[in-house]
C-alpha positions in Angstrom: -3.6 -4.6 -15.0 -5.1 -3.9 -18.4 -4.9 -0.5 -18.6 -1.1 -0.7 -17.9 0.7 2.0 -19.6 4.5 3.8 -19.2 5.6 6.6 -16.9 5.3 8.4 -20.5 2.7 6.8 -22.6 2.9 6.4 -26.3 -0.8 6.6 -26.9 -4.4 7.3 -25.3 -7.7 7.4 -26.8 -9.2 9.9 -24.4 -7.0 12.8 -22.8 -8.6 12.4 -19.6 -7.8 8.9 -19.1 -3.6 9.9 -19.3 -3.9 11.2 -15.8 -3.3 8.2 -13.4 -1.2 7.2 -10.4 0.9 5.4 -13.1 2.1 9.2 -14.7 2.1 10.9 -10.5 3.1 8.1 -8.2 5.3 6.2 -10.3 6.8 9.3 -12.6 7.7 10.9 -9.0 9.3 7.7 -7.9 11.7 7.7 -11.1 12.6 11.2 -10.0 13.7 10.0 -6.7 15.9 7.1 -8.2 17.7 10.1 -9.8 18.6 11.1 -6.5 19.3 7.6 -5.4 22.1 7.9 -7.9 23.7 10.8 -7.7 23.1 11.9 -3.9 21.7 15.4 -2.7 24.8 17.5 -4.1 25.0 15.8 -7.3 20.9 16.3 -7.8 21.0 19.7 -7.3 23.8 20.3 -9.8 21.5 18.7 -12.0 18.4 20.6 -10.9 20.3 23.9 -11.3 21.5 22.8 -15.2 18.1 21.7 -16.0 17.0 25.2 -14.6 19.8 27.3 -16.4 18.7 25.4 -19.9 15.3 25.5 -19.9 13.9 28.6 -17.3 10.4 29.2 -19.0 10.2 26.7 -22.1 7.6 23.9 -22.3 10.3 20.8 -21.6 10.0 16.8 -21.8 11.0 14.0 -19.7 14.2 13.5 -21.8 15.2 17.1 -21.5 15.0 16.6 -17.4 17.0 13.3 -17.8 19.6 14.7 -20.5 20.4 17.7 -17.2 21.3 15.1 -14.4 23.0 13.1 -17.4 25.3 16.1 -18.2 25.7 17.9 -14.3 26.9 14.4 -13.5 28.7 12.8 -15.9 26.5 10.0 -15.5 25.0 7.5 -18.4 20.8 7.6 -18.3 20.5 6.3 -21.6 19.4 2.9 -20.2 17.6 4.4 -17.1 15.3 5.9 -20.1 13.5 2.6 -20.1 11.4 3.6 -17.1 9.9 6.3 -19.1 8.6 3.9 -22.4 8.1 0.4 -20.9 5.0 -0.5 -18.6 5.0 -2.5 -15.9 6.8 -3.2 -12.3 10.1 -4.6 -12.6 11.0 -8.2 -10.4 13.9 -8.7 -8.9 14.7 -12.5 -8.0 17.6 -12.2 -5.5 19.5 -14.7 -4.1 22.3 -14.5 -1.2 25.2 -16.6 -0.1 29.1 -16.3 1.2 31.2 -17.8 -1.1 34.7 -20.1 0.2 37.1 -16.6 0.2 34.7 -14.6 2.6 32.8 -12.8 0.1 29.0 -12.4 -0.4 27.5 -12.5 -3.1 24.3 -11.5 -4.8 22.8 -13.1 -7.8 20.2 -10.8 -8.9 17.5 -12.0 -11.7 15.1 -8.8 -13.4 12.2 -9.7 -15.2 9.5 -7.6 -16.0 5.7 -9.5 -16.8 4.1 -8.6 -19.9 1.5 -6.1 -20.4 -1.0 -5.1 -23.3 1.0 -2.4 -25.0 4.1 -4.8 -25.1 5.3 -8.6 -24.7 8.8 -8.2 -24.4 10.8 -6.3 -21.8 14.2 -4.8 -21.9 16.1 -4.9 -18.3 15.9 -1.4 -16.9 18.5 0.5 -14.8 17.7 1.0 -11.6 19.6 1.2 -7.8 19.6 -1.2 -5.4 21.0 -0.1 -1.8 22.1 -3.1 -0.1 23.5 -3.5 3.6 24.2 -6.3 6.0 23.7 -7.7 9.3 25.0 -10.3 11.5 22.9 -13.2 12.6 25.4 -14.3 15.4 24.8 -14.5 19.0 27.9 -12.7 19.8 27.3 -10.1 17.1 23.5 -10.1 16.8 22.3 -7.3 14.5 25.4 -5.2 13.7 26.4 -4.0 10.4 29.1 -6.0 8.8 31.9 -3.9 6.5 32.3 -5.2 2.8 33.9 -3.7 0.3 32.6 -3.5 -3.5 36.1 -4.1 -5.1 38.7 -6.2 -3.9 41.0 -3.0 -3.2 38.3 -0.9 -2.4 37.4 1.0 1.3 35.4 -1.3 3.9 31.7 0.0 3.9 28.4 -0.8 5.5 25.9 0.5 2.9 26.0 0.6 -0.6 23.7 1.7 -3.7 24.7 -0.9 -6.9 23.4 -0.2 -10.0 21.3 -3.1 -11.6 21.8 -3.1 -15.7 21.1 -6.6 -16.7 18.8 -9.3 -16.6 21.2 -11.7 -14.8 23.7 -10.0 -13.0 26.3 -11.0 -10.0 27.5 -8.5 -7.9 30.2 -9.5 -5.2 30.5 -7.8 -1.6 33.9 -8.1 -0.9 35.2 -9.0 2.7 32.2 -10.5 4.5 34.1 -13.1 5.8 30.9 -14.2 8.3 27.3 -15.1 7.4 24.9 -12.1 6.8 21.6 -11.3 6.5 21.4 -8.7 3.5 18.9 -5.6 3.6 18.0 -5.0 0.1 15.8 -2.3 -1.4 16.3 0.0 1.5 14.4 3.3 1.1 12.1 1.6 -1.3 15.5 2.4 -3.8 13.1 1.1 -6.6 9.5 0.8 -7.2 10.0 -3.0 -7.8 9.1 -6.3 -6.6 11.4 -8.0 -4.1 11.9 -11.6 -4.0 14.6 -13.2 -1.6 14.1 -16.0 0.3 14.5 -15.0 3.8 13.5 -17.4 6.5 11.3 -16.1 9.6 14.4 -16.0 11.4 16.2 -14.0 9.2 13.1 -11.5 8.5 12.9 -11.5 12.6 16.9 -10.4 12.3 15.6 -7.4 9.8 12.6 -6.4 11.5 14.8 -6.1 14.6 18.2 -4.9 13.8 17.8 -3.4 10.6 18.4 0.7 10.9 16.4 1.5 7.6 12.5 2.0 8.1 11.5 0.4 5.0 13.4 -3.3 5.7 12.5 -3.1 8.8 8.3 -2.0 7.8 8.9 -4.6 4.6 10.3 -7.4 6.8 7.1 -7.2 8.7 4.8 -6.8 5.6 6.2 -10.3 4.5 5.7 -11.9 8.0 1.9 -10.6 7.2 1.5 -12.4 3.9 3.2 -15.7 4.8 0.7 -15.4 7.8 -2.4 -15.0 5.8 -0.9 -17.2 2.8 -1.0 -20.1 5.7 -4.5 -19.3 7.0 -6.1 -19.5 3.3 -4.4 -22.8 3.3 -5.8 -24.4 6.6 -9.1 -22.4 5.5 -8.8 -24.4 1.6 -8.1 -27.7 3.7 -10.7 -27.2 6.6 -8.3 -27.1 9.4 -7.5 -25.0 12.1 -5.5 -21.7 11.8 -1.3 -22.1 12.1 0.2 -20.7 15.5 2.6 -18.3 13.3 5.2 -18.3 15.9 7.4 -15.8 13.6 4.9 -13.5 13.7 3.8 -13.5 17.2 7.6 -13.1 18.1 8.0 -10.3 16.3 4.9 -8.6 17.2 5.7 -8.8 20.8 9.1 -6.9 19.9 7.3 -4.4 18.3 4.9 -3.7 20.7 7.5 -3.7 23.5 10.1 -1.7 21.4 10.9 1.9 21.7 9.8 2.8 18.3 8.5 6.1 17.2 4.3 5.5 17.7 4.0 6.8 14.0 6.3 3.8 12.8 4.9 1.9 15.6 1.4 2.1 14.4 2.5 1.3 10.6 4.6 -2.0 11.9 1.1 -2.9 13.3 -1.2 -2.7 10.2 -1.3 -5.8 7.9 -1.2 -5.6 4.3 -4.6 -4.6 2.7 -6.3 -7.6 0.7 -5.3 -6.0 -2.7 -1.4 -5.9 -1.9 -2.0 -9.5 -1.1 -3.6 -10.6 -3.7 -0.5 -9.0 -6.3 1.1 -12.5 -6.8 -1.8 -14.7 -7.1 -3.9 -15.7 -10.1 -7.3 -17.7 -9.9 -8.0 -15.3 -6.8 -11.2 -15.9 -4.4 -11.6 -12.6 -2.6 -13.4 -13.9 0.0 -11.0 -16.6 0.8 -8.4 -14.1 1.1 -10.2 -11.5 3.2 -11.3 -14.6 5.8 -7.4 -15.2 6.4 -6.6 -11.6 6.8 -9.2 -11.5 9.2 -8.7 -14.9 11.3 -5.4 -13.2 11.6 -6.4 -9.8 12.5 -8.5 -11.9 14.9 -5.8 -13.7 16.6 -3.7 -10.5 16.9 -6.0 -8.4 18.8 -6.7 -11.8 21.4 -3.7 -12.3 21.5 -1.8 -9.2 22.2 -5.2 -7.4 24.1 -3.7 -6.3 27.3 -0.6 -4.7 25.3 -2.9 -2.7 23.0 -4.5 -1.5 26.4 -1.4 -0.3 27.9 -0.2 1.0 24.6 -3.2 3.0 24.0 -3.0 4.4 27.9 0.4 5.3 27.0 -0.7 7.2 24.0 -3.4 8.8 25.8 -1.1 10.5 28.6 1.3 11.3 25.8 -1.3 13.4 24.2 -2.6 14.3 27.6 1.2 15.8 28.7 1.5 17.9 25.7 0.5 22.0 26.4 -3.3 22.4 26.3 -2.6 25.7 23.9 -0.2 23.5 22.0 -2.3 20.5 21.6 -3.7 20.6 18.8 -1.3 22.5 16.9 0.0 20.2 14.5 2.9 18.1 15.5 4.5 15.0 14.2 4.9 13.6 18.0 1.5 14.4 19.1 0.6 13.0 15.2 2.2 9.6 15.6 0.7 9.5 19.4 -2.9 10.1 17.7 -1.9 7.3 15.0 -0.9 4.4 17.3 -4.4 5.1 19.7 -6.3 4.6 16.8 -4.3 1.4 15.5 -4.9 0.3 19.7 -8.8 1.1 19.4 -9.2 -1.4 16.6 -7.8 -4.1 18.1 -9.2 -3.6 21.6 -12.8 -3.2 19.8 -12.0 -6.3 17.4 -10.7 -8.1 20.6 -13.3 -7.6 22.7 -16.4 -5.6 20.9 -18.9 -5.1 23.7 -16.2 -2.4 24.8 -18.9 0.0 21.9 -20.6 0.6 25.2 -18.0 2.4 27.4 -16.7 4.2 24.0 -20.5 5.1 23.4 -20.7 6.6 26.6 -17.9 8.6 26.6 -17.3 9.4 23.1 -18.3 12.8 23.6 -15.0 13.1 25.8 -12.9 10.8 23.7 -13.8 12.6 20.2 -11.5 16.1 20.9 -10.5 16.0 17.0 -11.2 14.5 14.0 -8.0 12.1 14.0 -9.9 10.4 17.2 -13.3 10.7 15.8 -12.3 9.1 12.8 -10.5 6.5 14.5 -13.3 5.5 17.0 -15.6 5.4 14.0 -13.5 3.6 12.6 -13.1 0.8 15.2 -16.6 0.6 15.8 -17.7 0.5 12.4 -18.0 -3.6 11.8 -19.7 -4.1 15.0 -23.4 -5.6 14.4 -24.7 -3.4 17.6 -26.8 -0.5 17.8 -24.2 1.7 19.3 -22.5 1.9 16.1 -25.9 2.8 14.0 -26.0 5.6 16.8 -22.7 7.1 16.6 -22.4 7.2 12.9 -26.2 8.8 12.6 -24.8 11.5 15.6 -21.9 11.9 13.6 -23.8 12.8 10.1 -25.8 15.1 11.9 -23.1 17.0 13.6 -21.2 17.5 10.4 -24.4 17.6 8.6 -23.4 21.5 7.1 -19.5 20.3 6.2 -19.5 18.6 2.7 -15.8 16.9 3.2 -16.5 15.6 6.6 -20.0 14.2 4.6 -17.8 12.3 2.8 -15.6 10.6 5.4 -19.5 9.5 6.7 -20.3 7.9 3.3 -16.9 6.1 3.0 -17.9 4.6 6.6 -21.0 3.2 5.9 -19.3 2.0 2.4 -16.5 0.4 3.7 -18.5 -1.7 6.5 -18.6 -5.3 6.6 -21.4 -6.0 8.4 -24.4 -7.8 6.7 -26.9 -4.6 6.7 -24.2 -2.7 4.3 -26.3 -3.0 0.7 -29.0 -1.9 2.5 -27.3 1.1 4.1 -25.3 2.4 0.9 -29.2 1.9 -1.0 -30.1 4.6 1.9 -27.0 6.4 1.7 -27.7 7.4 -2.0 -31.3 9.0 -0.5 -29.5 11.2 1.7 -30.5 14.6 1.4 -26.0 15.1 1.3 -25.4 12.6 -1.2 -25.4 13.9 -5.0 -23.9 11.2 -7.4 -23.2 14.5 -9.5 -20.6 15.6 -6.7 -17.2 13.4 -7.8 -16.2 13.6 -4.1 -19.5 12.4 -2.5 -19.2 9.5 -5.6 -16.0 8.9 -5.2 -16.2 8.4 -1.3 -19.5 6.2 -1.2 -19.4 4.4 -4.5 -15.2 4.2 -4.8 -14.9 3.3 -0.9 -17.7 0.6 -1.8 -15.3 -1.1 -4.6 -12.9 -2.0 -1.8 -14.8 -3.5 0.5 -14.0 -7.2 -0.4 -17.4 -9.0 1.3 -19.9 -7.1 -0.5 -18.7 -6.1 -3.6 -17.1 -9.2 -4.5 -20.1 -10.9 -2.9 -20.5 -14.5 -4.5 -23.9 -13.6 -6.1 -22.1 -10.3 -8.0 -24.2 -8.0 -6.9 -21.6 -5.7 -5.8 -20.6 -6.5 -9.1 -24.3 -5.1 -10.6 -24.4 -2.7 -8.6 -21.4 -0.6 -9.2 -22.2 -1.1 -13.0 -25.6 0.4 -12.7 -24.0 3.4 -11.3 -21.0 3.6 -13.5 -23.5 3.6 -16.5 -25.6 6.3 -14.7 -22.6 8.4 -13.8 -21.1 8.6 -17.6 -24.0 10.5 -18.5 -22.8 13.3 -16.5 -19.6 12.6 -16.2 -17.5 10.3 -17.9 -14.2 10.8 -16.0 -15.9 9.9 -12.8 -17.4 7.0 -14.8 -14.1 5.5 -16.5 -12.1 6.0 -12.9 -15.0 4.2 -11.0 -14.5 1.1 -13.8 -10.9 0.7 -12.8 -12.6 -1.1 -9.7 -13.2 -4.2 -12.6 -9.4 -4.6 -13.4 -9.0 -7.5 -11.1 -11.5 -9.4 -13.4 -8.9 -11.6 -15.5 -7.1 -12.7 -12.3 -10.7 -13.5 -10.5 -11.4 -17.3 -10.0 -13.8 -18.5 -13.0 -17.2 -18.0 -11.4 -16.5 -14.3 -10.2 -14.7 -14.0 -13.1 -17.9 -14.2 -15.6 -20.0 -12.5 -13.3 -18.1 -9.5 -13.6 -17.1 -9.8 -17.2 -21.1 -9.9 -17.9 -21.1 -6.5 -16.3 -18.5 -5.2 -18.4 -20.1 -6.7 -21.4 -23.0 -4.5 -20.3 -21.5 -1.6 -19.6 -19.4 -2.2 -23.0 -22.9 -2.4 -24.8 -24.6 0.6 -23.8 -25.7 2.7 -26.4 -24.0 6.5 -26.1 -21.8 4.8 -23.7 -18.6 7.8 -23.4 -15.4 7.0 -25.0 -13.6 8.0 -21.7 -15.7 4.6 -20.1 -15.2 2.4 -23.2 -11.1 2.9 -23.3 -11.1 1.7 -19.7 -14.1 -0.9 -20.1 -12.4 -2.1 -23.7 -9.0 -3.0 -22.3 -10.1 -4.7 -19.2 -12.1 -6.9 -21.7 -9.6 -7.4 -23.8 -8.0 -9.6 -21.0 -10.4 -11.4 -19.8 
């Protein structure tokens, strides 16, 4: 995005704008590859040196990375790169057994250009790699390899990815494989491998690492959507997505944890899917994820039923004094009901009447209130108005729960929503002073893909008008609510000037803060 900048950046024109998910999410992430690396024992020998050297002194990234260098005997110089160079690394990977038995990888990195710099060296980074066994007679098992020709068969294996174009050779295949690559998230990078259904069916099935096997399905997602916005673009009907519906009946017949359960069941959000794509049109997008969403719950409705029974008498079993202690069982139970309720209610939405009438009994906690709300929130009936309006004035004296109401009636797709947020701001608990009540009406707002990115911008207008009213009080609230306008370069041409003339505006306010104008500037700058 435009305001792209390192783990570690070189410059900033306002201190306040340094603070992003870029410096928390991704900085914590290069810690973790440390660990990747070296393993528990040898990142808590370099944990204690970096301890022993520098107990009580102001220290730098380099100081941290010099420690695990030195516990370890291991070279970081490269691995500095993640610390000076912006962006999110690509890895093109390709697979294939070779004529002796041996599979091998052929990894591409590339990293896209951002503003602060053109030109990319390749990074260091790990990449754990297994692999599994497409045969009949041997569906789903680990195969051993080896990672030199003398070396000690394995199953797993971190390999450590220098170069731009680099081969790495799994020695002692000797039958086709399907490889699990990037498992634990090992990187914060982009995968690309060109897995088949089949094969992804083989990952999301056999694979014993949570993140192939949650990946595996993410990509079943997107090719599924991907196809919709095509027979949507071409007027047809929707694809069958056989791969998809496969899989989805092993998950929901599988006996997964409900937590993971309930994750393998969520589709990507529209902004994951639009990461690839250039020329976007929102609305396009959000139509496939929704035909699909659509098809899901119709098609899998009596599953999500028994599922959510299940769940119930899971929750219901549990010690009354004990129940709503915090567990990660009764957690992940809590989790897959809600997942169930949206579907059931998107299936089959004139159930709002039964959940109306007994939501009093269903709504024990706030994980199930939430959740019903949630479920219930796009439904154009009057139940809906009537449990959110209940809900408001049950919580009416709790500011954070107030907040959880205004991202609900912000987040709604129904056709009423610009009138509702206009109402919302009158609310005798709304204060656009508050950064948490701003934050969850006017922030929750920016990600609702139908309204804000409506075709005739006024989402577009109207999260302007409030940015420019908010940086008169307070500019940090201002500049973060502009990061909503970053897509605007990648936007298809008409919503693309629409909401470049609202950054032109903002851009041309007089006494606008410089906090507002870094952020406003460099989006600009790329349109």
């Amino acid at each position: 995005a435009p305001p792209a900048h390192p783990v570690r950046p070189a410059s900033y024109e306002d201190m306040n704008n340094f603070y992003t998910m870029t410096v928390y999410e991704k900085g914590a992430e290069v810690v973790r590859m440390y660990h990747t690396f070296l393993g528990e024992e040898g990142f808590q020998k370099g944990m204690k040196l970096y301890f022993e050297r520098h107990d009580g002194q102001a220290v730098t990234c380099d100081d941290f990375r010099a420690a695990m260098a030195d516990a370890n005997g291991f070279d970081f110089e490269q691995f500095a790169l993640w610390y000076s160079q912006a962006g999110t690394p690509v890895l093109d990977i390709t697979g294939r057994l070779n004529d002796k038995g041996d599979y091998v990888l052929n990894i591409k990195q590339s990293i896209p250009p951002t503003p602060d710099m053109a030109d990319k060296q390749p990074m260091s980074m790990p990449l754990a790699v297994a692999l599994f066994s497409p045969e009949e007679d041997s569906f789903g098992e680990k195969i051993p390899f080896r990672l030199t020709p003398d070396g000690a068969p394995q199953t797993e294996a971190v390999l450590h990815i220098t170069a731009a174009e680099q081969q790495i050779t799994l020695y002692g295949a000797n039958r086709p494989a399907v490889p699990s690559l990037l498992r634990g998230f090992s990187a914060p990078v982009i995968l690309n491998y060109p897995y088949t259904d089949h094969e992804l069916g083989i990952l999301l099935s056999a694979d014993d690492d949570p993140f192939a096997k949650w990946e595996a399905a993410q990509t079943l997602y997107r090719r599924a959507v991907r196809a919709n916005q095509t027979a949507l673009s071409d007027g047809l009907p929707a694809p069958e997505h056989n791969a998809l519906m496969q899989a989805l009946e092993y998950v929901l017949n599988a006996d997964f944890n409900p937590a993971f359960q309930a994750l393998l069941l969520q589709l990507p959000p529209e902004a994951d899917l639009w990461t690839e794509d250039d020329n976007i049109d929102p609305l396009l997008v959000h139509r496939a994820r929704e035909a699909l969403l659509d098809t899901i719950a119709a098609r899998f409705l009596p599953q999500f039923r028994s599922l959510n029974h299940e769940a119930a008498a899971q929750e219901q079993a549990a010690p009354a004094e004990t129940r709503y202690e915090y567990s990660p069982d009764l957690a992940g139970w809590r989790a897959l009901r809600n997942t169930c309720r949206a579907y059931i209610l998107r299936a089959d939405p004139a159930h709002i009447a039964a959940v109306a009438e007994k939501y009093g009994e269903m709504a024990q906690n706030m994980t199930h209130e939430w959740g019903i709300l949630n479920a219930v929130n796009h439904i154009g009936r009057p139940e809906r108005d009537r449990l959110l309006a209940q809900f408001a004035e049950k919580f009416a004296d709790d500011p954070l729960v107030m907040d959880k109401y205004f991202a609900l009636i912000a987040s709604c797709r129904r056709a009423d929503t610009p009138q509702q947020i206009q109402a919302a701001l009158q609310h005798p608990a709304f204060n656009l002073q508050n950064p948490n009540k701003a934050r969850a009406l006017l922030g929750t707002f920016s990600r609702n893909v139908p309204h804000f990115h409506a075709a005739d911008g006024w989402g577009y207008r109207f999260l302007a008008d409030k940015i420019l009213e908010a940086d008169r009080f307070n500019p940090s609230l201002a500049a973060r609510l502009a990061h909503a306008f970053n897509i605007c370069r990648r936007l298809e041409p008409v919503r693309r000037n629409l909401m470049a003339e609202q950054l032109r505006r903002i851009n041309g306010t007089e006494g606008l803060s410089g906090e507002t104008g870094e952020i406003v500037g460099k989006i600009l700058q790329a349109v």
